[in-house]
Amino acid sequence: MNARDNTLYVILLGAPGAGKGTQAVLLSQQARLVHLASGDLFREVRQQDTEIGRLVKSYYDKGELVPDDVTIRMILERLSQPDCQSGCLLDGFPRTLQQALALDDAFHAQGKRIERVVSIAVERAELLRRLGGRWLCQRCGASYHTVSAPPKVGGTCDRCGGELYQRADDTEETAKNRLDVYDRQTAPLVDYYRTRDVLAEVNGQGQVESVQAAVVAALR
Ligand code: AMP
């Protein structure tokens, strides 16, 4: 928590499948923070039959990043909404150095700052295994896995009863590309935030509960 103005802005960094979404859902409930997931915003826009919808779909479906100018405009606009003024949990943004610099500039101009960046690390083989069998709840975002964490009733969320779906970009080939994109374009942000002294690194290989405890500890 920023003592000057009681705001709390946290970034969750990590490759696709590292558990950012799962941890963000838990943390946002616990800390009553808005969960801002760039991937969720793009999934909504991707459905629209508009120029921007088609543009987002063309990148999303290949596992490529949506261009920085579009992404930065969209996220900064979302961050300017009233519900984000006392803080939020950024999940999936920033993902490039240019996005990180744009966020720093915008926050600097508004007298805000990033309190903590939590980087969740998981080995590549485990990431591919997780993405391969992943099912998500339409309604609450909870995550399941065909082998390691199946729902009690197939296709239905244990937590809220919502319908489960598989993401279009979780196919094997696209998932591999997303991990390559992460290594090339997003992993350098770990060093970027380390030099700014806000980075906490968490091992994301364990059970959801133990990773959650490590994330909470990193925020203290
Ligand atoms: P995610 O749900 O975070 O894995 O994001 C799904 C997809 O949305 C990514 O593969 C990108 O196509 C797009 N996306 C999400 N966040 C960003 C971002 N910060 N910059 C560019 N593209 C993004």
PDB file of C-alpha atoms and ligand atoms in Angstrom:
ATOM      1  CA  MET A   1       0.000   0.000   0.000  1.00  0.00           C
ATOM      2  CA  ASN A   2       1.303   3.423  -0.949  1.00  0.00           C
ATOM      3  CA  ALA A   3       1.280   5.396   2.304  1.00  0.00           C
ATOM      4  CA  ARG A   4       1.019   8.739   0.504  1.00  0.00           C
ATOM      5  CA  ASP A   5      -2.340   8.171  -1.135  1.00  0.00           C
ATOM      6  CA  ASN A   6      -3.636   4.704  -0.101  1.00  0.00           C
ATOM      7  CA  THR A   7      -3.437   3.304  -3.620  1.00  0.00           C
ATOM      8  CA  LEU A   8      -2.225  -0.185  -4.497  1.00  0.00           C
ATOM      9  CA  TYR A   9      -1.181  -1.032  -8.035  1.00  0.00           C
ATOM     10  CA  VAL A  10       0.264  -4.503  -8.545  1.00  0.00           C
ATOM     11  CA  ILE A  11       1.471  -6.220 -11.721  1.00  0.00           C
ATOM     12  CA  LEU A  12       1.436 -10.004 -12.137  1.00  0.00           C
ATOM     13  CA  LEU A  13       4.086 -11.144 -14.607  1.00  0.00           C
ATOM     14  CA  GLY A  14       4.471 -14.663 -15.940  1.00  0.00           C
ATOM     15  CA  ALA A  15       4.282 -16.807 -19.052  1.00  0.00           C
ATOM     16  CA  PRO A  16       0.926 -18.105 -20.369  1.00  0.00           C
ATOM     17  CA  GLY A  17      -0.069 -20.962 -18.051  1.00  0.00           C
ATOM     18  CA  ALA A  18       2.019 -19.707 -15.100  1.00  0.00           C
ATOM     19  CA  GLY A  19      -1.156 -19.149 -13.072  1.00  0.00           C
ATOM     20  CA  LYS A  20      -1.460 -15.343 -13.255  1.00  0.00           C
ATOM     21  CA  GLY A  21      -5.198 -15.494 -13.912  1.00  0.00           C
ATOM     22  CA  THR A  22      -5.863 -17.992 -11.114  1.00  0.00           C
ATOM     23  CA  GLN A  23      -3.812 -15.994  -8.620  1.00  0.00           C
ATOM     24  CA  ALA A  24      -5.328 -12.706  -9.761  1.00  0.00           C
ATOM     25  CA  VAL A  25      -8.878 -13.982  -9.195  1.00  0.00           C
ATOM     26  CA  LEU A  26      -7.979 -15.118  -5.650  1.00  0.00           C
ATOM     27  CA  LEU A  27      -6.019 -11.996  -4.800  1.00  0.00           C
ATOM     28  CA  SER A  28      -8.581  -9.568  -6.156  1.00  0.00           C
ATOM     29  CA  GLN A  29     -11.238 -11.198  -3.946  1.00  0.00           C
ATOM     30  CA  GLN A  30      -8.987 -11.182  -0.904  1.00  0.00           C
ATOM     31  CA  ALA A  31      -7.635  -7.640  -1.299  1.00  0.00           C
ATOM     32  CA  ARG A  32     -10.827  -6.241  -2.895  1.00  0.00           C
ATOM     33  CA  LEU A  33      -8.860  -4.985  -5.845  1.00  0.00           C
ATOM     34  CA  VAL A  34     -10.095  -4.594  -9.406  1.00  0.00           C
ATOM     35  CA  HIS A  35      -8.691  -7.400 -11.565  1.00  0.00           C
ATOM     36  CA  LEU A  36      -7.687  -5.919 -14.908  1.00  0.00           C
ATOM     37  CA  ALA A  37      -6.826  -8.739 -17.320  1.00  0.00           C
ATOM     38  CA  SER A  38      -5.747  -7.492 -20.751  1.00  0.00           C
ATOM     39  CA  GLY A  39      -6.499 -10.930 -22.241  1.00  0.00           C
ATOM     40  CA  ASP A  40     -10.126 -10.675 -21.018  1.00  0.00           C
ATOM     41  CA  LEU A  41     -10.489  -7.251 -22.637  1.00  0.00           C
ATOM     42  CA  PHE A  42      -9.118  -8.611 -25.904  1.00  0.00           C
ATOM     43  CA  ARG A  43     -11.381 -11.698 -25.762  1.00  0.00           C
ATOM     44  CA  GLU A  44     -14.364  -9.337 -25.614  1.00  0.00           C
ATOM     45  CA  VAL A  45     -13.117  -7.089 -28.419  1.00  0.00           C
ATOM     46  CA  ARG A  46     -12.177 -10.123 -30.547  1.00  0.00           C
ATOM     47  CA  GLN A  47     -15.863 -11.132 -30.744  1.00  0.00           C
ATOM     48  CA  GLN A  48     -16.900  -7.800 -32.248  1.00  0.00           C
ATOM     49  CA  ASP A  49     -17.506  -7.532 -35.964  1.00  0.00           C
ATOM     50  CA  THR A  50     -15.657  -4.214 -36.188  1.00  0.00           C
ATOM     51  CA  GLU A  51     -12.307  -3.109 -37.625  1.00  0.00           C
ATOM     52  CA  ILE A  52     -10.658  -3.258 -34.202  1.00  0.00           C
ATOM     53  CA  GLY A  53     -12.338  -6.609 -33.450  1.00  0.00           C
ATOM     54  CA  ARG A  54     -10.927  -8.137 -36.650  1.00  0.00           C
ATOM     55  CA  LEU A  55      -7.481  -6.654 -35.977  1.00  0.00           C
ATOM     56  CA  VAL A  56      -7.359  -8.061 -32.432  1.00  0.00           C
ATOM     57  CA  LYS A  57      -8.601 -11.470 -33.643  1.00  0.00           C
ATOM     58  CA  SER A  58      -5.855 -11.665 -36.288  1.00  0.00           C
ATOM     59  CA  TYR A  59      -3.129 -11.373 -33.611  1.00  0.00           C
ATOM     60  CA  TYR A  60      -4.894 -13.193 -30.777  1.00  0.00           C
ATOM     61  CA  ASP A  61      -5.656 -16.328 -32.806  1.00  0.00           C
ATOM     62  CA  LYS A  62      -1.986 -16.759 -33.777  1.00  0.00           C
ATOM     63  CA  GLY A  63      -0.774 -16.218 -30.219  1.00  0.00           C
ATOM     64  CA  GLU A  64       0.899 -12.941 -31.207  1.00  0.00           C
ATOM     65  CA  LEU A  65       0.753  -9.739 -29.202  1.00  0.00           C
ATOM     66  CA  VAL A  66      -1.736  -7.086 -30.248  1.00  0.00           C
ATOM     67  CA  PRO A  67       0.262  -4.009 -31.405  1.00  0.00           C
ATOM     68  CA  ASP A  68       1.485  -1.733 -28.636  1.00  0.00           C
ATOM     69  CA  ASP A  69      -0.375   1.403 -29.758  1.00  0.00           C
ATOM     70  CA  VAL A  70      -3.764  -0.375 -29.627  1.00  0.00           C
ATOM     71  CA  THR A  71      -2.962  -2.165 -26.362  1.00  0.00           C
ATOM     72  CA  ILE A  72      -1.605   0.874 -24.575  1.00  0.00           C
ATOM     73  CA  ARG A  73      -4.575   3.033 -25.595  1.00  0.00           C
ATOM     74  CA  MET A  74      -7.058   0.406 -24.439  1.00  0.00           C
ATOM     75  CA  ILE A  75      -5.449  -0.335 -21.069  1.00  0.00           C
ATOM     76  CA  LEU A  76      -4.750   3.286 -20.158  1.00  0.00           C
ATOM     77  CA  GLU A  77      -8.366   4.098 -20.980  1.00  0.00           C
ATOM     78  CA  ARG A  78      -9.541   1.240 -18.721  1.00  0.00           C
ATOM     79  CA  LEU A  79      -7.160   2.389 -15.964  1.00  0.00           C
ATOM     80  CA  SER A  80      -8.642   5.888 -16.086  1.00  0.00           C
ATOM     81  CA  GLN A  81     -12.086   4.577 -15.026  1.00  0.00           C
ATOM     82  CA  PRO A  82     -13.270   5.451 -11.481  1.00  0.00           C
ATOM     83  CA  ASP A  83     -13.062   1.855 -10.188  1.00  0.00           C
ATOM     84  CA  CYS A  84      -9.297   1.779 -10.837  1.00  0.00           C
ATOM     85  CA  GLN A  85      -8.449   5.003  -9.004  1.00  0.00           C
ATOM     86  CA  SER A  86      -7.556   3.377  -5.683  1.00  0.00           C
ATOM     87  CA  GLY A  87      -5.572   0.588  -7.285  1.00  0.00           C
ATOM     88  CA  CYS A  88      -5.798  -2.559  -9.337  1.00  0.00           C
ATOM     89  CA  LEU A  89      -4.221  -5.854 -10.162  1.00  0.00           C
ATOM     90  CA  LEU A  90      -2.765  -5.839 -13.655  1.00  0.00           C
ATOM     91  CA  ASP A  91      -2.776  -9.316 -15.201  1.00  0.00           C
ATOM     92  CA  GLY A  92      -1.181  -9.595 -18.658  1.00  0.00           C
ATOM     93  CA  PHE A  93      -0.150  -5.940 -19.016  1.00  0.00           C
ATOM     94  CA  PRO A  94       2.512  -4.719 -19.592  1.00  0.00           C
ATOM     95  CA  ARG A  95       3.950  -7.364 -21.911  1.00  0.00           C
ATOM     96  CA  THR A  96       6.570  -5.316 -23.797  1.00  0.00           C
ATOM     97  CA  LEU A  97       9.121  -2.736 -22.779  1.00  0.00           C
ATOM     98  CA  GLN A  98       7.192  -0.078 -24.697  1.00  0.00           C
ATOM     99  CA  GLN A  99       4.040  -0.893 -22.722  1.00  0.00           C
ATOM    100  CA  ALA A 100       5.976  -0.725 -19.429  1.00  0.00           C
ATOM    101  CA  LEU A 101       7.415   2.677 -20.375  1.00  0.00           C
ATOM    102  CA  ALA A 102       3.969   3.984 -21.391  1.00  0.00           C
ATOM    103  CA  LEU A 103       2.518   2.828 -18.060  1.00  0.00           C
ATOM    104  CA  ASP A 104       5.374   4.486 -16.138  1.00  0.00           C
ATOM    105  CA  ASP A 105       4.834   7.746 -18.037  1.00  0.00           C
ATOM    106  CA  ALA A 106       1.078   7.729 -17.444  1.00  0.00           C
ATOM    107  CA  PHE A 107       1.462   6.913 -13.735  1.00  0.00           C
ATOM    108  CA  HIS A 108       4.216   9.490 -13.317  1.00  0.00           C
ATOM    109  CA  ALA A 109       1.953  12.167 -14.790  1.00  0.00           C
ATOM    110  CA  GLN A 110      -0.844  11.148 -12.368  1.00  0.00           C
ATOM    111  CA  GLY A 111       1.382  10.890  -9.274  1.00  0.00           C
ATOM    112  CA  LYS A 112       0.746   7.137  -9.037  1.00  0.00           C
ATOM    113  CA  ARG A 113       3.230   4.311  -8.841  1.00  0.00           C
ATOM    114  CA  ILE A 114       3.514   0.548  -9.190  1.00  0.00           C
ATOM    115  CA  GLU A 115       3.922  -0.830  -5.700  1.00  0.00           C
ATOM    116  CA  ARG A 116       4.945  -4.381  -6.552  1.00  0.00           C
ATOM    117  CA  VAL A 117       5.557  -6.620  -9.565  1.00  0.00           C
ATOM    118  CA  VAL A 118       5.142 -10.317  -8.808  1.00  0.00           C
ATOM    119  CA  SER A 119       6.800 -12.582 -11.346  1.00  0.00           C
ATOM    120  CA  ILE A 120       5.489 -16.179 -11.307  1.00  0.00           C
ATOM    121  CA  ALA A 121       8.000 -18.655 -12.771  1.00  0.00           C
ATOM    122  CA  VAL A 122       7.099 -22.098 -14.164  1.00  0.00           C
ATOM    123  CA  GLU A 123       9.157 -24.411 -16.424  1.00  0.00           C
ATOM    124  CA  ARG A 124       8.261 -24.596 -20.109  1.00  0.00           C
ATOM    125  CA  ALA A 125       7.283 -28.303 -20.131  1.00  0.00           C
ATOM    126  CA  GLU A 126       4.865 -27.702 -17.252  1.00  0.00           C
ATOM    127  CA  LEU A 127       3.429 -24.606 -18.975  1.00  0.00           C
ATOM    128  CA  LEU A 128       2.687 -26.645 -22.120  1.00  0.00           C
ATOM    129  CA  ARG A 129       1.103 -29.407 -20.063  1.00  0.00           C
ATOM    130  CA  ARG A 130      -1.117 -26.912 -18.258  1.00  0.00           C
ATOM    131  CA  LEU A 131      -2.196 -25.050 -21.410  1.00  0.00           C
ATOM    132  CA  GLY A 132      -2.955 -28.334 -23.182  1.00  0.00           C
ATOM    133  CA  GLY A 133      -5.719 -29.511 -20.838  1.00  0.00           C
ATOM    134  CA  ARG A 134      -6.978 -26.147 -19.622  1.00  0.00           C
ATOM    135  CA  TRP A 135     -10.690 -25.383 -19.151  1.00  0.00           C
ATOM    136  CA  LEU A 136     -11.927 -22.028 -17.856  1.00  0.00           C
ATOM    137  CA  CYS A 137     -15.195 -20.854 -16.342  1.00  0.00           C
ATOM    138  CA  GLN A 138     -17.105 -18.383 -18.530  1.00  0.00           C
ATOM    139  CA  ARG A 139     -18.563 -16.723 -15.462  1.00  0.00           C
ATOM    140  CA  CYS A 140     -15.904 -16.509 -12.701  1.00  0.00           C
ATOM    141  CA  GLY A 141     -12.660 -17.289 -14.556  1.00  0.00           C
ATOM    142  CA  ALA A 142     -11.774 -20.340 -12.403  1.00  0.00           C
ATOM    143  CA  SER A 143      -9.308 -22.679 -14.114  1.00  0.00           C
ATOM    144  CA  TYR A 144      -9.486 -26.503 -14.404  1.00  0.00           C
ATOM    145  CA  HIS A 145      -7.308 -29.166 -15.997  1.00  0.00           C
ATOM    146  CA  THR A 146      -8.496 -32.360 -17.682  1.00  0.00           C
ATOM    147  CA  VAL A 147      -5.944 -34.495 -15.810  1.00  0.00           C
ATOM    148  CA  SER A 148      -4.662 -32.657 -12.746  1.00  0.00           C
ATOM    149  CA  ALA A 149      -7.705 -30.612 -11.645  1.00  0.00           C
ATOM    150  CA  PRO A 150     -10.897 -31.850 -13.319  1.00  0.00           C
ATOM    151  CA  PRO A 151     -14.240 -30.291 -12.308  1.00  0.00           C
ATOM    152  CA  LYS A 152     -16.591 -32.514 -10.259  1.00  0.00           C
ATOM    153  CA  VAL A 153     -19.170 -32.378 -13.068  1.00  0.00           C
ATOM    154  CA  GLY A 154     -17.773 -32.242 -16.607  1.00  0.00           C
ATOM    155  CA  GLY A 155     -18.153 -28.848 -18.287  1.00  0.00           C
ATOM    156  CA  THR A 156     -19.416 -27.108 -15.110  1.00  0.00           C
ATOM    157  CA  CYS A 157     -17.569 -24.863 -12.656  1.00  0.00           C
ATOM    158  CA  ASP A 158     -17.389 -26.294  -9.098  1.00  0.00           C
ATOM    159  CA  ARG A 159     -17.321 -22.818  -7.649  1.00  0.00           C
ATOM    160  CA  CYS A 160     -20.171 -20.977  -9.372  1.00  0.00           C
ATOM    161  CA  GLY A 161     -21.884 -23.489 -11.676  1.00  0.00           C
ATOM    162  CA  GLY A 162     -20.799 -21.532 -14.769  1.00  0.00           C
ATOM    163  CA  GLU A 163     -20.102 -23.213 -18.099  1.00  0.00           C
ATOM    164  CA  LEU A 164     -16.492 -24.223 -18.855  1.00  0.00           C
ATOM    165  CA  TYR A 165     -14.762 -23.496 -22.187  1.00  0.00           C
ATOM    166  CA  GLN A 166     -11.371 -24.045 -23.838  1.00  0.00           C
ATOM    167  CA  ARG A 167      -9.535 -21.023 -25.220  1.00  0.00           C
ATOM    168  CA  ALA A 168      -9.019 -20.805 -28.982  1.00  0.00           C
ATOM    169  CA  ASP A 169      -5.313 -20.013 -28.429  1.00  0.00           C
ATOM    170  CA  ASP A 170      -4.629 -23.011 -26.145  1.00  0.00           C
ATOM    171  CA  THR A 171      -4.021 -25.381 -29.094  1.00  0.00           C
ATOM    172  CA  GLU A 172      -0.536 -26.962 -29.014  1.00  0.00           C
ATOM    173  CA  GLU A 173       0.989 -24.944 -31.846  1.00  0.00           C
ATOM    174  CA  THR A 174      -0.425 -21.594 -30.701  1.00  0.00           C
ATOM    175  CA  ALA A 175       0.500 -22.284 -27.077  1.00  0.00           C
ATOM    176  CA  LYS A 176       4.143 -22.928 -28.123  1.00  0.00           C
ATOM    177  CA  ASN A 177       4.158 -19.674 -30.057  1.00  0.00           C
ATOM    178  CA  ARG A 178       2.757 -17.785 -27.069  1.00  0.00           C
ATOM    179  CA  LEU A 179       5.595 -19.122 -24.905  1.00  0.00           C
ATOM    180  CA  ASP A 180       8.174 -18.050 -27.533  1.00  0.00           C
ATOM    181  CA  VAL A 181       6.549 -14.607 -27.696  1.00  0.00           C
ATOM    182  CA  TYR A 182       6.756 -14.420 -23.898  1.00  0.00           C
ATOM    183  CA  ASP A 183      10.482 -15.303 -23.876  1.00  0.00           C
ATOM    184  CA  ARG A 184      11.247 -12.773 -26.600  1.00  0.00           C
ATOM    185  CA  GLN A 185       9.044  -9.830 -25.694  1.00  0.00           C
ATOM    186  CA  THR A 186       7.899 -10.096 -22.087  1.00  0.00           C
ATOM    187  CA  ALA A 187      10.656 -11.880 -20.116  1.00  0.00           C
ATOM    188  CA  PRO A 188      12.953  -8.799 -20.389  1.00  0.00           C
ATOM    189  CA  LEU A 189      10.460  -6.977 -18.131  1.00  0.00           C
ATOM    190  CA  VAL A 190      11.634  -9.090 -15.190  1.00  0.00           C
ATOM    191  CA  ASP A 191      14.995  -7.281 -15.321  1.00  0.00           C
ATOM    192  CA  TYR A 192      13.291  -3.970 -16.018  1.00  0.00           C
ATOM    193  CA  TYR A 193      11.314  -4.156 -12.768  1.00  0.00           C
ATOM    194  CA  ARG A 194      14.187  -5.716 -10.829  1.00  0.00           C
ATOM    195  CA  THR A 195      16.318  -2.629 -11.476  1.00  0.00           C
ATOM    196  CA  ARG A 196      13.395  -0.507 -10.218  1.00  0.00           C
ATOM    197  CA  ASP A 197      13.386  -2.462  -6.953  1.00  0.00           C
ATOM    198  CA  VAL A 198       9.737  -3.498  -7.098  1.00  0.00           C
ATOM    199  CA  LEU A 199      10.174  -7.102  -8.227  1.00  0.00           C
ATOM    200  CA  ALA A 200       9.253 -10.183  -6.198  1.00  0.00           C
ATOM    201  CA  GLU A 201       9.869 -13.615  -7.746  1.00  0.00           C
ATOM    202  CA  VAL A 202       7.612 -16.533  -6.878  1.00  0.00           C
ATOM    203  CA  ASN A 203       7.935 -20.205  -7.810  1.00  0.00           C
ATOM    204  CA  GLY A 204       4.685 -21.092  -9.561  1.00  0.00           C
ATOM    205  CA  GLN A 205       5.261 -24.866  -9.843  1.00  0.00           C
ATOM    206  CA  GLY A 206       3.406 -25.894  -6.670  1.00  0.00           C
ATOM    207  CA  GLN A 207      -0.242 -26.196  -5.675  1.00  0.00           C
ATOM    208  CA  VAL A 208      -2.523 -23.174  -6.159  1.00  0.00           C
ATOM    209  CA  GLU A 209      -2.704 -22.609  -2.366  1.00  0.00           C
ATOM    210  CA  SER A 210       1.068 -22.607  -1.815  1.00  0.00           C
ATOM    211  CA  VAL A 211       1.639 -20.287  -4.771  1.00  0.00           C
ATOM    212  CA  GLN A 212      -1.090 -18.032  -3.382  1.00  0.00           C
ATOM    213  CA  ALA A 213       0.648 -17.916   0.007  1.00  0.00           C
ATOM    214  CA  ALA A 214       3.917 -16.975  -1.714  1.00  0.00           C
ATOM    215  CA  VAL A 215       2.193 -14.237  -3.738  1.00  0.00           C
ATOM    216  CA  VAL A 216       0.551 -12.803  -0.611  1.00  0.00           C
ATOM    217  CA  ALA A 217       3.898 -12.900   1.221  1.00  0.00           C
ATOM    218  CA  ALA A 218       5.531 -11.080  -1.692  1.00  0.00           C
ATOM    219  CA  LEU A 219       3.015  -8.272  -1.301  1.00  0.00           C
ATOM    220  CA  ARG A 220       3.667  -7.702   2.397  1.00  0.00           C
TER     221      ARG A 220
HETATM  222  P1  AMP B   1      -3.789 -13.765 -22.017  1.00  0.00           P
HETATM  223  O1  AMP B   1      -5.207 -14.107 -21.704  1.00  0.00           O
HETATM  224  O2  AMP B   1      -3.186 -12.790 -21.051  1.00  0.00           O
HETATM  225  O3  AMP B   1      -2.926 -14.987 -22.218  1.00  0.00           O
HETATM  226  O4  AMP B   1      -3.806 -12.999 -23.422  1.00  0.00           O
HETATM  227  C1  AMP B   1      -4.365 -13.607 -24.585  1.00  0.00           C
HETATM  228  C2  AMP B   1      -3.940 -12.863 -25.827  1.00  0.00           C
HETATM  229  O5  AMP B   1      -4.407 -11.496 -25.759  1.00  0.00           O
HETATM  230  C3  AMP B   1      -2.440 -12.744 -26.066  1.00  0.00           C
HETATM  231  O6  AMP B   1      -1.868 -13.891 -26.662  1.00  0.00           O
HETATM  232  C4  AMP B   1      -2.388 -11.521 -26.980  1.00  0.00           C
HETATM  233  O7  AMP B   1      -2.834 -11.829 -28.291  1.00  0.00           O
HETATM  234  C5  AMP B   1      -3.447 -10.625 -26.343  1.00  0.00           C
HETATM  235  N1  AMP B   1      -2.859  -9.787 -25.269  1.00  0.00           N
HETATM  236  C6  AMP B   1      -3.145  -9.835 -23.943  1.00  0.00           C
HETATM  237  N2  AMP B   1      -2.443  -8.921 -23.259  1.00  0.00           N
HETATM  238  C7  AMP B   1      -1.679  -8.265 -24.154  1.00  0.00           C
HETATM  239  C8  AMP B   1      -0.727  -7.226 -24.076  1.00  0.00           C
HETATM  240  N3  AMP B   1      -0.406  -6.657 -22.897  1.00  0.00           N
HETATM  241  N4  AMP B   1      -0.133  -6.808 -25.227  1.00  0.00           N
HETATM  242  C9  AMP B   1      -0.461  -7.347 -26.408  1.00  0.00           C
HETATM  243  N5  AMP B   1      -1.335  -8.347 -26.561  1.00  0.00           N
HETATM  244  C10 AMP B   1      -1.949  -8.817 -25.455  1.00  0.00           C
END
